[in-house]
Coordinates of C-alpha atoms in Angstrom, one line a residue:
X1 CA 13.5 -3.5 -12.5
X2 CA 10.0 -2.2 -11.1
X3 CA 9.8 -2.5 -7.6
X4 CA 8.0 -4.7 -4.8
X5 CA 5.5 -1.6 -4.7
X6 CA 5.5 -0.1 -7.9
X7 CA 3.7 3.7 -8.7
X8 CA 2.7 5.2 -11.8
X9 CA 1.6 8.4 -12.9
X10 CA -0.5 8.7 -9.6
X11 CA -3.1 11.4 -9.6
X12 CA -5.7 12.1 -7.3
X13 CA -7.7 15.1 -7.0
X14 CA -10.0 15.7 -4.3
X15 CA -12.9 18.1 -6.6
X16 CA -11.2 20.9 -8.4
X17 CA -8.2 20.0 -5.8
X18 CA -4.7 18.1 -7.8
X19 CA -3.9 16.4 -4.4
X20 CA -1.3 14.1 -6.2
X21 CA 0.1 15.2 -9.2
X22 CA 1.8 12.2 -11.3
X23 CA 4.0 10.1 -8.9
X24 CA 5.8 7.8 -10.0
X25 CA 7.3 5.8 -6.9
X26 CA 9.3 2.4 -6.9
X27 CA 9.6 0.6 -3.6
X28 CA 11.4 -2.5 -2.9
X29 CA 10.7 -5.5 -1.0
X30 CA 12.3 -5.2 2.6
X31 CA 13.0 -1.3 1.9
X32 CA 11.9 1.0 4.9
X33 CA 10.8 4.7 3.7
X34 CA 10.3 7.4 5.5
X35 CA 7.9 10.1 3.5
X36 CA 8.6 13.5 5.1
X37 CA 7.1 17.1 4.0
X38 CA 4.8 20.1 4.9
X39 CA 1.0 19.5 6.2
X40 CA -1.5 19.6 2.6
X41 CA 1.4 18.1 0.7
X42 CA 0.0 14.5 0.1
X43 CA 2.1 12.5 2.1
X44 CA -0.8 10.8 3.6
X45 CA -2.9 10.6 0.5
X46 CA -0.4 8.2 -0.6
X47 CA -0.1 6.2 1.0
X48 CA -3.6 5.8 1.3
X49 CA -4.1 4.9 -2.2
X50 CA -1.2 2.1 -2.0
X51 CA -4.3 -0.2 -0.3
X52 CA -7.2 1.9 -1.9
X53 CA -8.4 3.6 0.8
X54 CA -8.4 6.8 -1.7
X55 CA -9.6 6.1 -5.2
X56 CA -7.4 7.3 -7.6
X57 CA -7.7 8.4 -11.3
X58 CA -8.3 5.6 -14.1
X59 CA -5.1 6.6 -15.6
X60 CA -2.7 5.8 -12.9
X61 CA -1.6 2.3 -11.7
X62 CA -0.4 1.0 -8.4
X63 CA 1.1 -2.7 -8.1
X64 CA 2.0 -4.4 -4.6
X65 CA 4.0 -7.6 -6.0
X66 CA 2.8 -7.5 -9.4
X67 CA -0.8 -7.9 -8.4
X68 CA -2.5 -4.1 -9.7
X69 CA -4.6 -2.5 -7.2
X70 CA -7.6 -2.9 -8.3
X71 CA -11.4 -3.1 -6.9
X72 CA -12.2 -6.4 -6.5
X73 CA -10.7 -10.1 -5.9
X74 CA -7.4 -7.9 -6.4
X75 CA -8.2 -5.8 -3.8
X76 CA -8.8 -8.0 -1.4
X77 CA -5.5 -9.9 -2.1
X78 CA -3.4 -6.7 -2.3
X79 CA -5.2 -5.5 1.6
X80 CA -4.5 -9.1 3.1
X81 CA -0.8 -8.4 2.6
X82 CA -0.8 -4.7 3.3
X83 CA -1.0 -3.4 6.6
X84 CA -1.9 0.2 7.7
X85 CA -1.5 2.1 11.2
X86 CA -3.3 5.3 11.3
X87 CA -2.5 8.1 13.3
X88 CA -5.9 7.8 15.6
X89 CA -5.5 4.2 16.5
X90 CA -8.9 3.0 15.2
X91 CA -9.0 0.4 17.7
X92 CA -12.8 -1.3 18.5
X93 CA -13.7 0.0 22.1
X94 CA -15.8 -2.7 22.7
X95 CA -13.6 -5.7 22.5
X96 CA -10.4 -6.1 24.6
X97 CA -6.9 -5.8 23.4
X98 CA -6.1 -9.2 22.5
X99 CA -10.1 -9.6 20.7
X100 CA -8.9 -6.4 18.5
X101 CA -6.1 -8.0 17.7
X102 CA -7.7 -11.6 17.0
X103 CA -10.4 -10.6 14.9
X104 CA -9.0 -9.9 11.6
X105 CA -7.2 -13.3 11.3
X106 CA -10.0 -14.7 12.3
X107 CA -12.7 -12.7 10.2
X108 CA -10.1 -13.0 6.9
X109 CA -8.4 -16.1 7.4
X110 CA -10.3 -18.3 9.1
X111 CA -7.7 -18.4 11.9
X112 CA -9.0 -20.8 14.8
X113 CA -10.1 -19.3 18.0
X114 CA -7.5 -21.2 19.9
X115 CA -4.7 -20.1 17.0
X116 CA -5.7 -16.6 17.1
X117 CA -5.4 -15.9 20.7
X118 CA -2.2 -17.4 21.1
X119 CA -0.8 -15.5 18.0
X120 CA -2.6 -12.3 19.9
X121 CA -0.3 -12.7 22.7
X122 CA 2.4 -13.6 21.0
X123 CA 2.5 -10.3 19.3
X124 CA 1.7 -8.3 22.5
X125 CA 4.7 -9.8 24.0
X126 CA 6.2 -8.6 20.9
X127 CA 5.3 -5.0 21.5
X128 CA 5.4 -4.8 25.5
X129 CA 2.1 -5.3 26.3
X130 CA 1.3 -8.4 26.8
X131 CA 0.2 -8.1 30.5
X132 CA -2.6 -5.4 28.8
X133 CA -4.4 -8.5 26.9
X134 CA -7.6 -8.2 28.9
X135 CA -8.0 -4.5 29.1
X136 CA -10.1 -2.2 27.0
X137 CA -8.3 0.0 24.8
X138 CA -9.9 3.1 26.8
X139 CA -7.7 1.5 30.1
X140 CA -4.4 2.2 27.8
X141 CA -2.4 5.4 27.1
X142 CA -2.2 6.4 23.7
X143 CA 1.5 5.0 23.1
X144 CA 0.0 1.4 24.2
X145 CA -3.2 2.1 21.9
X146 CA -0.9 2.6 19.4
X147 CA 1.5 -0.3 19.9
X148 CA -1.3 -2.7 20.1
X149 CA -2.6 -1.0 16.5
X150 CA 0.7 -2.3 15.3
X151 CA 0.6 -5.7 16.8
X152 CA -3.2 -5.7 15.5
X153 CA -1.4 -5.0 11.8
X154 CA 0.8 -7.6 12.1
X155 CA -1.6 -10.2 13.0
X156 CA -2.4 -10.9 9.4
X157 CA 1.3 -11.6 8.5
X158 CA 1.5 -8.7 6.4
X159 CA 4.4 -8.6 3.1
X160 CA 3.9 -4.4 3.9
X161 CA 3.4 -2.2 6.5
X162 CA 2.0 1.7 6.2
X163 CA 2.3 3.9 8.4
X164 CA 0.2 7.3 8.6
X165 CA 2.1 9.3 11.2
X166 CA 1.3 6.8 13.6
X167 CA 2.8 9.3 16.3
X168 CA 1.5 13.1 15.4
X169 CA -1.9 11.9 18.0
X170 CA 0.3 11.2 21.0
X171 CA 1.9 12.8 24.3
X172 CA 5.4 13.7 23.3
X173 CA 6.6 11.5 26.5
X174 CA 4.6 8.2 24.5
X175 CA 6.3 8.5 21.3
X176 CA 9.8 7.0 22.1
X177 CA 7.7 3.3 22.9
X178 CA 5.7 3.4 19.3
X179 CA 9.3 4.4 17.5
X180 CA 11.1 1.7 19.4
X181 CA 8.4 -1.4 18.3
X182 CA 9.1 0.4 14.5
X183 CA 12.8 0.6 14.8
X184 CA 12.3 -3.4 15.6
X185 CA 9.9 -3.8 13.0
X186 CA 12.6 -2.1 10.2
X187 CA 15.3 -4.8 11.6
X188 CA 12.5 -8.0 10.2
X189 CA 12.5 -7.4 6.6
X190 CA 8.7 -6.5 6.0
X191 CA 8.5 -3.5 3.6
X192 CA 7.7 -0.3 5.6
X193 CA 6.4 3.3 4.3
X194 CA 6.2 5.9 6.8
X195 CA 4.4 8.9 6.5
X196 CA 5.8 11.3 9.8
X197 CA 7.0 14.0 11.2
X198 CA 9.6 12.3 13.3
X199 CA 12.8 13.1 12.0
X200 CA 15.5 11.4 14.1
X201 CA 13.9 8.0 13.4
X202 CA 13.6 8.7 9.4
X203 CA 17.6 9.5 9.7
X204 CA 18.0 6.5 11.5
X205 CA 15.8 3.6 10.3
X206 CA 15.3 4.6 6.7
X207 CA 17.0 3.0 3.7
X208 CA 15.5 6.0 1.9
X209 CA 13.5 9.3 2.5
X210 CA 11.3 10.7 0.3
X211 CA 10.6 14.5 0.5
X212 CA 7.1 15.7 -1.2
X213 CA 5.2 19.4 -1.3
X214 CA 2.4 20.4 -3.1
X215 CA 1.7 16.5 -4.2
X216 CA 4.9 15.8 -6.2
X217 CA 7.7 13.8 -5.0
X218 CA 10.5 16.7 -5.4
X219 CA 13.6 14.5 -3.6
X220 CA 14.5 10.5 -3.1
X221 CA 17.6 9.8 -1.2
X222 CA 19.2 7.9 0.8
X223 CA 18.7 9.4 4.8
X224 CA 22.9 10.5 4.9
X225 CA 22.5 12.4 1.7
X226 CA 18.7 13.4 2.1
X227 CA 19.9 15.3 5.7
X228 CA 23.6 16.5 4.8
X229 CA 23.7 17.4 1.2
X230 CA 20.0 17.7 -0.3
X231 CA 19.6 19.1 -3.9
X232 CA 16.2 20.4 -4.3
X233 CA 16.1 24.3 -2.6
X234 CA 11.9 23.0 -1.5
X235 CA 13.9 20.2 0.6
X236 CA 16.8 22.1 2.2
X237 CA 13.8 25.0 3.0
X238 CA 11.9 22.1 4.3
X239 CA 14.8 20.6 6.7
X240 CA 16.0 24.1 7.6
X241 CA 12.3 24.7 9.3
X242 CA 11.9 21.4 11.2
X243 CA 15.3 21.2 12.3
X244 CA 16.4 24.5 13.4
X245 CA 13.1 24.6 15.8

C-alpha cells in the first residue's frame, strides 16, 4: 500500500549537480522519521521538495495523502497540511510572538482575530512559553525562537510536520527544550520527518531512521536495528563517526 507521503523516482539536480538521485520513499500517516547522514548528502533537499520548496524533475512524483505535489490549487492544499521548521527560525521581527504565530491562520484560513489569538496562546502554553506572548522574537533565546517556530507550525493544524535540523543553529545548552516539545509532538500522532544531527532523539522517538549519502537513501530501519545491527558498510561508517566522538 503507498504511503500517507508517498516518493517516487525523486531527482533533483542543482546545475550539473545530481543532488537527489531516484528516491523512492513511503511514509505513513502518524510515522515519525528521523533522516540522518553526512553534510552535502541531501537530507535537507528532501525534505524540501515534500512541500515544494525545491522544484524537482518532471519525472519524479511526490504525493501527501493522494493529493500529487503539484504547482498550483494542489500546492496550496498540499502546504496548508504540511508544516516546516527550519533550522534559522524564520520568525517576522517585527510582530510579537503570539502575531507570528496568529498570522498564518489568519492570512490562510480566515481564522478570526479573537480565534487566532486564543489558539496563539494555547499553543505557547503548549511549548512553554506562554508568558513570552508579547515579546519580540529578538527578546528570546534561540531555543524559545525555535519553540515558538514550532508552535507557529502548528497553528495551521497541520496532517505533517518537517523538520530541517531545527537544532544545528542553537547553543548546545538550548537544544534539550526544542527536542522535549518534539518528543511531545511524536506522542500526538501527526506525521513527523526529521532531518538532524541529534542522534539520541532519532534512537528514541523514531518509528524509523533513514540513513542517506551522496543523495540516495542507502538504509531504512527501524531505530534498534538501524543503531545495533546496520547492513550497509556507508551506515555503520556513518554511525561509527558521530558516535564514537
Amino acid at each position: 500500500m503507498s504511503g500517507y507521503i508517498s516518493i517516487r523516482n525523486l531527482q533533483k539536480f542543482y546545475g550539473h549537480y545530481h543532488a537527489l538521485r531516484g528516491i523512492d520513499l513511503e511514509i505513513a500517516r502518524g510515522e515519525v522519521v528521523c533522516v540522518v547522514g553526512p553534510s552535502g548528502s541531501g537530507k535537507s533537499t528532501l525534505i524540501r521538495c515534500i512541500n515544494r520548496l525545491e522544484d524537482f524533475f518532471a519525472d519524479s512524483a511526490i504525493h501527501v495523502d493522494g493529493v500529487p505535489v503539484l504547482p498550483g490549487a494542489n500546492l496550496a492544499k498540499v502546504r496548508a497540511e504540511v508544516g516546516m521548521v527550519f533550522q534559522s527560525f524564520n520568525l517576522f521581527p517585527h510582530l510579537t510572538v503570539r502575531q507570528n504565530i496568529m498570522l498564518a491562520p489568519r492570512r490562510v484560513r480566515g481564522t478570526t482575530k479573537a480565534a487566532a489569538a486564543a489558539q496563539a496562546d494555547q499553543l505557547l502554553a503548549r511549548v512553554g512559553l506562554e508568558s513570552q506572548a508579547e515579546k519580540y522574537p529578538s527578546g528570546l533565546s534561540g531555543g524559545q525562537q525555535q519553540r515558538v517556530a514550532i508552535a507557529r507550525a502548528l497553528a495551521m493544524e497541520p496532517q505533517v510536520l518537517l523538520f530541517d535540523e531545527p537544532t544545528s543553529a542553537l547553543d548546545p545548552e538550548m537544544v534539550g527544550e526544542v527536542l522535549d516539545v518534539m518528543r511531545d509532538l511524536a506522542q500526538t500522532g501527526v506525521t513527523m520527518v526529521v532531518v538532524t544531527h541529534e542522534m539520541g532523539f532519532a534512537r528514541q522517538v523514531a518509528d524509523r531512521v533513514i540513513f542517506m549519502d551522496g543523495g540516495e537513501v542507502i538504509e531504512s530501519a527501524p531505530p534498534a536495528e538501524f543503531f545495533s545491527a546496520p547492513r550497509e558498510t556507508r551506515t555503520r561508517n556513518f554511525l561509527h563517526a558521530v558516535l564514537d566522538h
